[in-house]
Structures are given as C-alpha cells and as structure tokens.
PDB file of C-alpha atoms in Angstrom:
ATOM      1  CA  UNK J   1     111.821 116.491 146.155  1.00  0.00           C
ATOM      2  CA  UNK J   2     108.721 118.186 144.811  1.00  0.00           C
ATOM      3  CA  UNK J   3     105.453 116.302 144.812  1.00  0.00           C
ATOM      4  CA  UNK J   4     102.370 117.211 142.802  1.00  0.00           C
ATOM      5  CA  UNK J   5      99.523 118.882 144.685  1.00  0.00           C
ATOM      6  CA  UNK J   6      97.112 116.253 143.375  1.00  0.00           C
ATOM      7  CA  UNK J   7      98.363 113.277 145.354  1.00  0.00           C
ATOM      8  CA  UNK J   8      97.100 110.752 147.866  1.00  0.00           C
ATOM      9  CA  UNK J   9      99.049 110.203 151.070  1.00  0.00           C
ATOM     10  CA  UNK J  10      99.580 106.531 151.860  1.00  0.00           C
ATOM     11  CA  UNK J  11      96.279 105.207 150.470  1.00  0.00           C
ATOM     12  CA  UNK J  12      94.705 102.398 152.458  1.00  0.00           C
ATOM     13  CA  UNK J  13      92.608 101.167 149.519  1.00  0.00           C
ATOM     14  CA  UNK J  14      93.483 100.690 145.840  1.00  0.00           C
ATOM     15  CA  UNK J  15      91.100 100.100 142.948  1.00  0.00           C
ATOM     16  CA  UNK J  16      91.754  97.532 140.219  1.00  0.00           C
ATOM     17  CA  UNK J  17      89.760  98.403 137.098  1.00  0.00           C
ATOM     18  CA  UNK J  18      90.434  95.174 135.183  1.00  0.00           C
ATOM     19  CA  UNK J  19      91.328  95.354 131.501  1.00  0.00           C
ATOM     20  CA  UNK J  20      91.310  98.951 130.197  1.00  0.00           C
ATOM     21  CA  UNK J  21      89.212  99.325 127.080  1.00  0.00           C
ATOM     22  CA  UNK J  22      87.342  96.068 127.607  1.00  0.00           C
ATOM     23  CA  UNK J  23      85.305  96.964 130.692  1.00  0.00           C
ATOM     24  CA  UNK J  24      81.986  96.329 128.947  1.00  0.00           C
ATOM     25  CA  UNK J  25      82.839  92.741 128.031  1.00  0.00           C
ATOM     26  CA  UNK J  26      84.782  91.724 131.131  1.00  0.00           C
ATOM     27  CA  UNK J  27      81.896  89.613 132.389  1.00  0.00           C
ATOM     28  CA  UNK J  28      82.251  87.452 129.262  1.00  0.00           C
ATOM     29  CA  UNK J  29      86.047  87.398 129.433  1.00  0.00           C
ATOM     30  CA  UNK J  30      85.726  85.979 132.935  1.00  0.00           C
ATOM     31  CA  UNK J  31      84.083  82.793 131.615  1.00  0.00           C
ATOM     32  CA  UNK J  32      87.148  81.329 129.831  1.00  0.00           C
ATOM     33  CA  UNK J  33      89.341  82.386 132.751  1.00  0.00           C
ATOM     34  CA  UNK J  34      87.052  80.544 135.146  1.00  0.00           C
ATOM     35  CA  UNK J  35      86.992  77.460 132.896  1.00  0.00           C
ATOM     36  CA  UNK J  36      90.799  77.425 132.630  1.00  0.00           C
ATOM     37  CA  UNK J  37      91.058  77.858 136.388  1.00  0.00           C
ATOM     38  CA  UNK J  38      88.777  74.889 137.070  1.00  0.00           C
ATOM     39  CA  UNK J  39      90.600  72.735 134.517  1.00  0.00           C
ATOM     40  CA  UNK J  40      93.902  73.695 136.116  1.00  0.00           C
ATOM     41  CA  UNK J  41      92.718  72.859 139.633  1.00  0.00           C
ATOM     42  CA  UNK J  42      91.278  69.504 138.598  1.00  0.00           C
ATOM     43  CA  UNK J  43      94.183  68.639 136.304  1.00  0.00           C
ATOM     44  CA  UNK J  44      96.900  69.524 138.794  1.00  0.00           C
ATOM     45  CA  UNK J  45      95.065  67.703 141.590  1.00  0.00           C
ATOM     46  CA  UNK J  46      94.825  64.529 139.484  1.00  0.00           C
ATOM     47  CA  UNK J  47      98.469  64.902 138.463  1.00  0.00           C
ATOM     48  CA  UNK J  48      99.616  65.146 142.077  1.00  0.00           C
ATOM     49  CA  UNK J  49      97.385  62.239 143.109  1.00  0.00           C
ATOM     50  CA  UNK J  50      98.833  60.012 140.361  1.00  0.00           C
ATOM     51  CA  UNK J  51     102.431  60.913 141.192  1.00  0.00           C
ATOM     52  CA  UNK J  52     101.837  60.339 144.895  1.00  0.00           C
ATOM     53  CA  UNK J  53     100.055  56.994 144.509  1.00  0.00           C
ATOM     54  CA  UNK J  54     102.278  55.459 141.807  1.00  0.00           C
ATOM     55  CA  UNK J  55     105.654  54.450 143.270  1.00  0.00           C
ATOM     56  CA  UNK J  56     107.247  54.144 139.829  1.00  0.00           C
ATOM     57  CA  UNK J  57     106.744  57.904 139.425  1.00  0.00           C
ATOM     58  CA  UNK J  58     108.739  58.775 142.542  1.00  0.00           C
ATOM     59  CA  UNK J  59     111.604  59.884 140.329  1.00  0.00           C
ATOM     60  CA  UNK J  60     113.182  63.365 140.117  1.00  0.00           C
ATOM     61  CA  UNK J  61     111.541  64.247 136.790  1.00  0.00           C
ATOM     62  CA  UNK J  62     108.039  63.489 138.075  1.00  0.00           C
ATOM     63  CA  UNK J  63     108.725  65.085 141.447  1.00  0.00           C
ATOM     64  CA  UNK J  64     109.690  68.288 139.631  1.00  0.00           C
ATOM     65  CA  UNK J  65     106.491  68.029 137.569  1.00  0.00           C
ATOM     66  CA  UNK J  66     104.530  67.672 140.803  1.00  0.00           C
ATOM     67  CA  UNK J  67     106.286  70.703 142.283  1.00  0.00           C
ATOM     68  CA  UNK J  68     105.421  72.648 139.142  1.00  0.00           C
ATOM     69  CA  UNK J  69     101.783  71.581 139.538  1.00  0.00           C
ATOM     70  CA  UNK J  70     101.692  72.791 143.155  1.00  0.00           C
ATOM     71  CA  UNK J  71     103.290  76.111 142.188  1.00  0.00           C
ATOM     72  CA  UNK J  72     100.854  76.595 139.315  1.00  0.00           C
ATOM     73  CA  UNK J  73      97.908  75.880 141.595  1.00  0.00           C
ATOM     74  CA  UNK J  74      99.069  78.405 144.197  1.00  0.00           C
ATOM     75  CA  UNK J  75      99.777  80.980 141.475  1.00  0.00           C
ATOM     76  CA  UNK J  76      96.268  80.574 140.101  1.00  0.00           C
ATOM     77  CA  UNK J  77      94.764  80.922 143.573  1.00  0.00           C
ATOM     78  CA  UNK J  78      96.686  84.184 143.974  1.00  0.00           C
ATOM     79  CA  UNK J  79      95.360  85.663 140.724  1.00  0.00           C
ATOM     80  CA  UNK J  80      92.010  84.294 139.569  1.00  0.00           C
ATOM     81  CA  UNK J  81      89.678  84.877 142.553  1.00  0.00           C
ATOM     82  CA  UNK J  82      90.353  88.627 142.449  1.00  0.00           C
ATOM     83  CA  UNK J  83      90.011  88.721 138.648  1.00  0.00           C
ATOM     84  CA  UNK J  84      86.597  87.046 138.836  1.00  0.00           C
ATOM     85  CA  UNK J  85      85.567  89.364 141.689  1.00  0.00           C
ATOM     86  CA  UNK J  86      86.307  92.326 139.404  1.00  0.00           C
ATOM     87  CA  UNK J  87      84.796  90.862 136.229  1.00  0.00           C
ATOM     88  CA  UNK J  88      81.637  89.319 137.676  1.00  0.00           C
ATOM     89  CA  UNK J  89      80.876  90.904 141.046  1.00  0.00           C
ATOM     90  CA  UNK J  90      82.257  94.426 140.488  1.00  0.00           C
ATOM     91  CA  UNK J  91      84.452  94.370 143.584  1.00  0.00           C
ATOM     92  CA  UNK J  92      87.548  96.259 142.412  1.00  0.00           C
ATOM     93  CA  UNK J  93      88.716  97.582 145.780  1.00  0.00           C
ATOM     94  CA  UNK J  94      91.611  95.970 147.620  1.00  0.00           C
ATOM     95  CA  UNK J  95      93.546  97.012 150.709  1.00  0.00           C
ATOM     96  CA  UNK J  96      97.011  98.375 150.021  1.00  0.00           C
ATOM     97  CA  UNK J  97      98.634  95.697 152.172  1.00  0.00           C
ATOM     98  CA  UNK J  98      96.548  92.998 150.472  1.00  0.00           C
ATOM     99  CA  UNK J  99      97.743  94.330 147.125  1.00  0.00           C
ATOM    100  CA  UNK J 100     101.365  94.063 148.291  1.00  0.00           C
ATOM    101  CA  UNK J 101     100.704  90.542 149.545  1.00  0.00           C
ATOM    102  CA  UNK J 102      99.227  89.499 146.213  1.00  0.00           C
ATOM    103  CA  UNK J 103     102.180  91.046 144.370  1.00  0.00           C
ATOM    104  CA  UNK J 104     104.619  89.196 146.622  1.00  0.00           C
ATOM    105  CA  UNK J 105     102.868  85.857 146.167  1.00  0.00           C
ATOM    106  CA  UNK J 106     102.624  86.206 142.387  1.00  0.00           C
ATOM    107  CA  UNK J 107     106.273  87.105 141.893  1.00  0.00           C
ATOM    108  CA  UNK J 108     107.371  84.465 144.400  1.00  0.00           C
ATOM    109  CA  UNK J 109     105.491  81.662 142.666  1.00  0.00           C
ATOM    110  CA  UNK J 110     106.678  82.830 139.248  1.00  0.00           C
ATOM    111  CA  UNK J 111     110.270  82.840 140.496  1.00  0.00           C
ATOM    112  CA  UNK J 112     109.878  79.380 142.006  1.00  0.00           C
ATOM    113  CA  UNK J 113     108.412  78.091 138.744  1.00  0.00           C
ATOM    114  CA  UNK J 114     111.379  79.479 136.825  1.00  0.00           C
ATOM    115  CA  UNK J 115     113.735  77.691 139.219  1.00  0.00           C
ATOM    116  CA  UNK J 116     111.844  74.412 138.849  1.00  0.00           C
ATOM    117  CA  UNK J 117     112.040  74.682 135.051  1.00  0.00           C
ATOM    118  CA  UNK J 118     115.807  75.076 135.397  1.00  0.00           C
ATOM    119  CA  UNK J 119     115.959  72.021 137.662  1.00  0.00           C
ATOM    120  CA  UNK J 120     113.954  70.017 135.091  1.00  0.00           C
ATOM    121  CA  UNK J 121     116.352  71.065 132.341  1.00  0.00           C
ATOM    122  CA  UNK J 122     119.365  70.017 134.430  1.00  0.00           C
ATOM    123  CA  UNK J 123     117.666  66.714 135.241  1.00  0.00           C
ATOM    124  CA  UNK J 124     117.151  65.993 131.525  1.00  0.00           C
ATOM    125  CA  UNK J 125     120.738  67.066 130.818  1.00  0.00           C
ATOM    126  CA  UNK J 126     122.166  64.557 133.305  1.00  0.00           C
ATOM    127  CA  UNK J 127     119.693  61.829 132.278  1.00  0.00           C
ATOM    128  CA  UNK J 128     120.619  62.072 128.574  1.00  0.00           C
ATOM    129  CA  UNK J 129     124.277  63.079 128.686  1.00  0.00           C
ATOM    130  CA  UNK J 130     125.290  60.998 131.743  1.00  0.00           C
ATOM    131  CA  UNK J 131     122.603  58.286 132.030  1.00  0.00           C
ATOM    132  CA  UNK J 132     124.686  55.925 134.175  1.00  0.00           C
ATOM    133  CA  UNK J 133     125.291  58.622 136.773  1.00  0.00           C
ATOM    134  CA  UNK J 134     121.795  60.096 136.862  1.00  0.00           C
ATOM    135  CA  UNK J 135     120.503  58.030 139.790  1.00  0.00           C
ATOM    136  CA  UNK J 136     123.632  58.795 141.841  1.00  0.00           C
ATOM    137  CA  UNK J 137     123.478  62.542 141.133  1.00  0.00           C
ATOM    138  CA  UNK J 138     119.748  63.322 141.283  1.00  0.00           C
ATOM    139  CA  UNK J 139     118.901  61.732 144.600  1.00  0.00           C
ATOM    140  CA  UNK J 140     115.777  62.594 146.600  1.00  0.00           C
ATOM    141  CA  UNK J 141     118.012  64.497 148.992  1.00  0.00           C
ATOM    142  CA  UNK J 142     119.288  66.677 146.146  1.00  0.00           C
ATOM    143  CA  UNK J 143     115.740  67.284 144.897  1.00  0.00           C
ATOM    144  CA  UNK J 144     114.769  68.474 148.387  1.00  0.00           C
ATOM    145  CA  UNK J 145     117.782  70.782 148.498  1.00  0.00           C
ATOM    146  CA  UNK J 146     116.953  72.197 145.069  1.00  0.00           C
ATOM    147  CA  UNK J 147     113.368  72.932 146.162  1.00  0.00           C
ATOM    148  CA  UNK J 148     114.615  74.693 149.305  1.00  0.00           C
ATOM    149  CA  UNK J 149     117.224  76.759 147.436  1.00  0.00           C
ATOM    150  CA  UNK J 150     114.776  77.798 144.692  1.00  0.00           C
ATOM    151  CA  UNK J 151     112.179  78.884 147.261  1.00  0.00           C
ATOM    152  CA  UNK J 152     114.703  80.717 149.441  1.00  0.00           C
ATOM    153  CA  UNK J 153     116.296  82.473 146.457  1.00  0.00           C
ATOM    154  CA  UNK J 154     112.962  83.804 145.252  1.00  0.00           C
ATOM    155  CA  UNK J 155     111.792  84.858 148.715  1.00  0.00           C
ATOM    156  CA  UNK J 156     115.032  86.775 149.344  1.00  0.00           C
ATOM    157  CA  UNK J 157     114.676  88.612 146.022  1.00  0.00           C
ATOM    158  CA  UNK J 158     110.972  89.439 146.356  1.00  0.00           C
ATOM    159  CA  UNK J 159     111.002  90.580 149.998  1.00  0.00           C
ATOM    160  CA  UNK J 160     113.122  93.751 149.400  1.00  0.00           C
ATOM    161  CA  UNK J 161     110.756  94.901 146.652  1.00  0.00           C
ATOM    162  CA  UNK J 162     107.869  94.754 149.145  1.00  0.00           C
ATOM    163  CA  UNK J 163     109.874  96.666 151.740  1.00  0.00           C
ATOM    164  CA  UNK J 164     110.888  99.322 149.189  1.00  0.00           C
ATOM    165  CA  UNK J 165     107.270  99.843 148.121  1.00  0.00           C
ATOM    166  CA  UNK J 166     106.019 100.001 151.690  1.00  0.00           C
ATOM    167  CA  UNK J 167     108.713 102.271 153.110  1.00  0.00           C
ATOM    168  CA  UNK J 168     109.893 104.534 150.275  1.00  0.00           C
ATOM    169  CA  UNK J 169     106.609 105.804 148.822  1.00  0.00           C
ATOM    170  CA  UNK J 170     104.324 108.124 150.763  1.00  0.00           C
ATOM    171  CA  UNK J 171     102.529 110.001 147.973  1.00  0.00           C
ATOM    172  CA  UNK J 172     100.659 108.502 145.028  1.00  0.00           C
ATOM    173  CA  UNK J 173      99.270 110.150 141.882  1.00  0.00           C
ATOM    174  CA  UNK J 174      96.191 107.922 141.991  1.00  0.00           C
ATOM    175  CA  UNK J 175      94.751 104.900 143.738  1.00  0.00           C
ATOM    176  CA  UNK J 176      93.455 103.378 140.498  1.00  0.00           C
ATOM    177  CA  UNK J 177      95.414 100.452 139.024  1.00  0.00           C
ATOM    178  CA  UNK J 178      94.801  99.720 135.340  1.00  0.00           C
ATOM    179  CA  UNK J 179      95.191  95.995 135.763  1.00  0.00           C
ATOM    180  CA  UNK J 180      93.400  92.838 136.933  1.00  0.00           C
ATOM    181  CA  UNK J 181      95.797  92.143 139.785  1.00  0.00           C
ATOM    182  CA  UNK J 182      98.690  93.725 141.652  1.00  0.00           C
ATOM    183  CA  UNK J 183     102.226  93.408 140.344  1.00  0.00           C
ATOM    184  CA  UNK J 184     105.413  95.337 140.999  1.00  0.00           C
ATOM    185  CA  UNK J 185     105.475  97.859 138.152  1.00  0.00           C
ATOM    186  CA  UNK J 186     101.745  98.603 138.294  1.00  0.00           C
ATOM    187  CA  UNK J 187     102.199  99.805 141.880  1.00  0.00           C
ATOM    188  CA  UNK J 188     105.489 101.605 141.209  1.00  0.00           C
ATOM    189  CA  UNK J 189     103.840 103.619 138.413  1.00  0.00           C
ATOM    190  CA  UNK J 190     101.305 104.993 140.901  1.00  0.00           C
ATOM    191  CA  UNK J 191     103.973 106.688 143.003  1.00  0.00           C
ATOM    192  CA  UNK J 192     104.386 110.455 142.838  1.00  0.00           C
ATOM    193  CA  UNK J 193     107.963 110.212 144.102  1.00  0.00           C
ATOM    194  CA  UNK J 194     111.255 109.146 142.562  1.00  0.00           C
ATOM    195  CA  UNK J 195     110.884 105.466 141.683  1.00  0.00           C
ATOM    196  CA  UNK J 196     114.309 104.807 140.145  1.00  0.00           C
ATOM    197  CA  UNK J 197     115.479 102.627 143.029  1.00  0.00           C
ATOM    198  CA  UNK J 198     112.364 100.459 142.780  1.00  0.00           C
ATOM    199  CA  UNK J 199     112.603 100.231 139.007  1.00  0.00           C
ATOM    200  CA  UNK J 200     116.292  99.309 139.188  1.00  0.00           C
ATOM    201  CA  UNK J 201     115.648  96.645 141.807  1.00  0.00           C
ATOM    202  CA  UNK J 202     112.808  95.235 139.698  1.00  0.00           C
ATOM    203  CA  UNK J 203     115.179  94.930 136.741  1.00  0.00           C
ATOM    204  CA  UNK J 204     117.867  93.433 138.954  1.00  0.00           C
ATOM    205  CA  UNK J 205     115.530  90.806 140.408  1.00  0.00           C
ATOM    206  CA  UNK J 206     114.097  89.874 137.016  1.00  0.00           C
ATOM    207  CA  UNK J 207     117.500  89.389 135.400  1.00  0.00           C
ATOM    208  CA  UNK J 208     118.888  87.512 138.408  1.00  0.00           C
ATOM    209  CA  UNK J 209     116.042  84.981 138.230  1.00  0.00           C
ATOM    210  CA  UNK J 210     115.007  84.831 134.570  1.00  0.00           C
ATOM    211  CA  UNK J 211     118.420  85.724 133.142  1.00  0.00           C
ATOM    212  CA  UNK J 212     120.294  83.136 135.218  1.00  0.00           C
ATOM    213  CA  UNK J 213     117.701  80.389 134.743  1.00  0.00           C
ATOM    214  CA  UNK J 214     117.185  80.977 131.038  1.00  0.00           C
ATOM    215  CA  UNK J 215     120.935  81.021 130.375  1.00  0.00           C
ATOM    216  CA  UNK J 216     121.513  77.642 132.005  1.00  0.00           C
ATOM    217  CA  UNK J 217     118.340  76.148 130.498  1.00  0.00           C
ATOM    218  CA  UNK J 218     119.592  77.173 127.053  1.00  0.00           C
ATOM    219  CA  UNK J 219     123.064  75.749 127.708  1.00  0.00           C
ATOM    220  CA  UNK J 220     121.578  72.504 129.047  1.00  0.00           C
ATOM    221  CA  UNK J 221     119.380  71.941 126.000  1.00  0.00           C
ATOM    222  CA  UNK J 222     122.136  72.910 123.597  1.00  0.00           C
ATOM    223  CA  UNK J 223     124.273  70.165 125.120  1.00  0.00           C
ATOM    224  CA  UNK J 224     121.306  67.758 125.131  1.00  0.00           C
ATOM    225  CA  UNK J 225     120.663  68.278 121.410  1.00  0.00           C
ATOM    226  CA  UNK J 226     124.363  67.939 120.643  1.00  0.00           C
ATOM    227  CA  UNK J 227     124.388  64.592 122.463  1.00  0.00           C
ATOM    228  CA  UNK J 228     121.074  63.355 121.021  1.00  0.00           C
ATOM    229  CA  UNK J 229     121.978  64.022 117.400  1.00  0.00           C
ATOM    230  CA  UNK J 230     125.217  62.106 117.851  1.00  0.00           C
ATOM    231  CA  UNK J 231     123.356  58.931 118.842  1.00  0.00           C
ATOM    232  CA  UNK J 232     123.828  56.236 116.171  1.00  0.00           C
ATOM    233  CA  UNK J 233     120.338  54.719 116.463  1.00  0.00           C
ATOM    234  CA  UNK J 234     117.466  56.840 115.147  1.00  0.00           C
ATOM    235  CA  UNK J 235     115.010  55.200 117.528  1.00  0.00           C
ATOM    236  CA  UNK J 236     117.105  56.141 120.555  1.00  0.00           C
ATOM    237  CA  UNK J 237     117.487  59.655 119.156  1.00  0.00           C
ATOM    238  CA  UNK J 238     113.720  60.094 118.765  1.00  0.00           C
ATOM    239  CA  UNK J 239     113.028  58.674 122.221  1.00  0.00           C
ATOM    240  CA  UNK J 240     115.491  61.073 123.852  1.00  0.00           C
ATOM    241  CA  UNK J 241     114.139  63.988 121.839  1.00  0.00           C
ATOM    242  CA  UNK J 242     110.526  63.189 122.792  1.00  0.00           C
ATOM    243  CA  UNK J 243     111.379  63.330 126.501  1.00  0.00           C
ATOM    244  CA  UNK J 244     112.479  66.947 126.076  1.00  0.00           C
ATOM    245  CA  UNK J 245     110.098  68.459 123.527  1.00  0.00           C
ATOM    246  CA  UNK J 246     107.222  68.949 126.007  1.00  0.00           C
ATOM    247  CA  UNK J 247     109.561  70.627 128.477  1.00  0.00           C
ATOM    248  CA  UNK J 248     110.864  72.935 125.769  1.00  0.00           C
ATOM    249  CA  UNK J 249     107.350  74.051 124.855  1.00  0.00           C
ATOM    250  CA  UNK J 250     106.707  74.932 128.507  1.00  0.00           C
ATOM    251  CA  UNK J 251     110.011  76.835 128.736  1.00  0.00           C
ATOM    252  CA  UNK J 252     109.317  78.850 125.596  1.00  0.00           C
ATOM    253  CA  UNK J 253     105.752  79.664 126.594  1.00  0.00           C
ATOM    254  CA  UNK J 254     106.738  80.723 130.108  1.00  0.00           C
ATOM    255  CA  UNK J 255     109.673  82.943 129.184  1.00  0.00           C
ATOM    256  CA  UNK J 256     108.214  84.481 126.020  1.00  0.00           C
ATOM    257  CA  UNK J 257     105.085  85.660 127.827  1.00  0.00           C
ATOM    258  CA  UNK J 258     107.107  86.726 130.886  1.00  0.00           C
ATOM    259  CA  UNK J 259     109.534  88.829 128.847  1.00  0.00           C
ATOM    260  CA  UNK J 260     106.691  90.321 126.790  1.00  0.00           C
ATOM    261  CA  UNK J 261     104.977  91.484 129.985  1.00  0.00           C
ATOM    262  CA  UNK J 262     108.246  92.651 131.534  1.00  0.00           C
ATOM    263  CA  UNK J 263     109.445  94.778 128.612  1.00  0.00           C
ATOM    264  CA  UNK J 264     105.971  96.115 127.768  1.00  0.00           C
ATOM    265  CA  UNK J 265     105.706  97.549 131.283  1.00  0.00           C
ATOM    266  CA  UNK J 266     108.928  99.476 130.780  1.00  0.00           C
ATOM    267  CA  UNK J 267     109.244 100.200 127.083  1.00  0.00           C
ATOM    268  CA  UNK J 268     105.871  99.414 125.498  1.00  0.00           C
ATOM    269  CA  UNK J 269     104.307 102.854 125.523  1.00  0.00           C
ATOM    270  CA  UNK J 270     102.685 102.197 122.132  1.00  0.00           C
ATOM    271  CA  UNK J 271     101.269  98.769 123.015  1.00  0.00           C
ATOM    272  CA  UNK J 272      97.502  99.038 123.666  1.00  0.00           C
ATOM    273  CA  UNK J 273      96.840  98.537 127.408  1.00  0.00           C
ATOM    274  CA  UNK J 274      94.315  95.741 126.859  1.00  0.00           C
ATOM    275  CA  UNK J 275      96.861  93.742 124.839  1.00  0.00           C
ATOM    276  CA  UNK J 276      99.392  93.967 127.632  1.00  0.00           C
ATOM    277  CA  UNK J 277      96.815  93.130 130.304  1.00  0.00           C
ATOM    278  CA  UNK J 278      95.497  90.096 128.423  1.00  0.00           C
ATOM    279  CA  UNK J 279      98.974  88.678 127.780  1.00  0.00           C
ATOM    280  CA  UNK J 280     100.083  89.399 131.340  1.00  0.00           C
ATOM    281  CA  UNK J 281      96.994  87.752 132.808  1.00  0.00           C
ATOM    282  CA  UNK J 282      97.128  84.827 130.402  1.00  0.00           C
ATOM    283  CA  UNK J 283     100.696  84.136 131.507  1.00  0.00           C
ATOM    284  CA  UNK J 284      99.446  83.203 134.953  1.00  0.00           C
ATOM    285  CA  UNK J 285      96.335  81.435 133.679  1.00  0.00           C
ATOM    286  CA  UNK J 286      98.072  79.438 130.920  1.00  0.00           C
ATOM    287  CA  UNK J 287     100.748  78.329 133.368  1.00  0.00           C
ATOM    288  CA  UNK J 288      97.928  76.759 135.348  1.00  0.00           C
ATOM    289  CA  UNK J 289      95.877  75.381 132.479  1.00  0.00           C
ATOM    290  CA  UNK J 290      98.852  73.573 130.989  1.00  0.00           C
ATOM    291  CA  UNK J 291      99.477  71.714 134.258  1.00  0.00           C
ATOM    292  CA  UNK J 292      97.124  68.822 133.563  1.00  0.00           C
ATOM    293  CA  UNK J 293      98.884  68.003 130.286  1.00  0.00           C
ATOM    294  CA  UNK J 294     102.534  67.841 131.397  1.00  0.00           C
ATOM    295  CA  UNK J 295     102.687  64.234 132.349  1.00  0.00           C
TER     296      UNK J 295
END
C-alpha cells in the first residue's frame, strides 16, 4: 500500500478547530451552547430528583425517562466542556487517546439513548394495546434487564471501532480535525491508509443500532395508532394519544438529526462544513436541553 510522503506517523496530539468558516464568531456561539448545557444539567437533575423522591413515579415509563436523563447528562459532559474550551479558551489540542475515548463515550451514549427510546416505545405499545398485562410484563426486573442489554449491545458495537482505529492506522494526512469534538468518521477521514474496513464497520454499527431500533419503534407506534383510533370514546382516544405525542417528537428529533449527520459525513460533499458541524453538535446539545421538559 502506498502512503503519501506528507503524512504523520501515529500522532500523539490532534487539533480540533471547531466550526470551519465560523472561527471568528465561535466565542459568541459558545454562549447558547453553555446556556443549553446548564439548563440541561439543572433540568435533568431536577427530573431525576423528582422521579427518585416520588414513589408514584417508580413506574417503567418514568424509569426510562430517568435513564434517558442520565444518558443525556453524560453525553453532554462528554461533548460540551471540550467545545467551550475551543470556543472560549482557545485550547484545541487533545491527545489521540483522549480523542478516541471521547469518540467512544459519545457513540456509546447515543447508542444507549436509541435503545432507551425503543424501550419507551415498547412500553407505550404494551400499555395501550395490552393495558391489563402491562404491569405483569414490564416489571422492574425486566426494566433492569433492558438497561443491561442496551448498554452491553452498544459497548460491544463501539469497542471494535476503537480497536480498528487504534490498530489499523499508522499514517495520517493531517492532525487537524475540522470539528468541535471527536467522532468516528472525522478520525477515519484523517487516515492516509485504506479506510474501507473502518467505514464499513461504521455503517454496520449504525444500521444495527439505529436501523433495528427505528424499525421496531415505527412498528410499535403504527400498532399504537391503529389501536387508539379504534377506541370508541374520543376522550380515551385523546388521552392515549397525548401520552405518546411527546415521545414521538423526541424520536423524530433524535433520528432526523442523527441520520442527517450520518449521511452528510459520507455523501454530503456539497453541504457547507459549518452546516454539518452545527447540526451534528446541536444533536448532542438538543438531546440534553430537551431533558428537563420530558416529564
């Protein structure tokens, strides 16, 4: 395999430049990100405190909401501090291993959140379509098992991508990352060697998680709407519909932004870089900022 003469061998430090094309205004862009981050931390903390202290909320739906709040908080902690360090304090450097760690945490928490959204959809499906059996099916033991499976599934899918990046690539075209934080494709694009295996595994992991979850979420809500619209009483129909509409908004927001970022990385050569970076970054930030309003 031929490698360009202008390469860096196993760089120990990478440089994150932030949002390409908006470098001069990044200090101002950091303000709304910081505000959203603080709102998310406070909102999710209050949400978890309420769920923990109120025994009537110790139900699967609220436990899943609490799990989503914890995941959002950890995701924000993995992204925002480095963004603000770049925007406000001009500290773009990061160790290569730290970059891999951040990438692993971000993709892990995003995968866990996708799994929790699927669990919430299944919970609503059983609650509306089989209300008399809901308590027997969605026990606290099952909720614990779901949390363990979702976490393990994501960890097993993310870990190989870290190993492939660490072990397969030795030469890099540059050490400069045109992004605010480290993610899989931003690092893969730096490599001066054949990256097809990494790209294929990235596609495989994304479709295993998002494709599987989104398919069953769609099927669950299709069945929910079919059941709801068959209810004879309009009041019962509206009540059932209202329990799902907030969840649906979260699902749509999460997957639309995720797929926009995913496909832009691979096929969006004509999308301005700052548009992609803003949407990609907002995906993590909006996931956090919405946390205080779920309940």
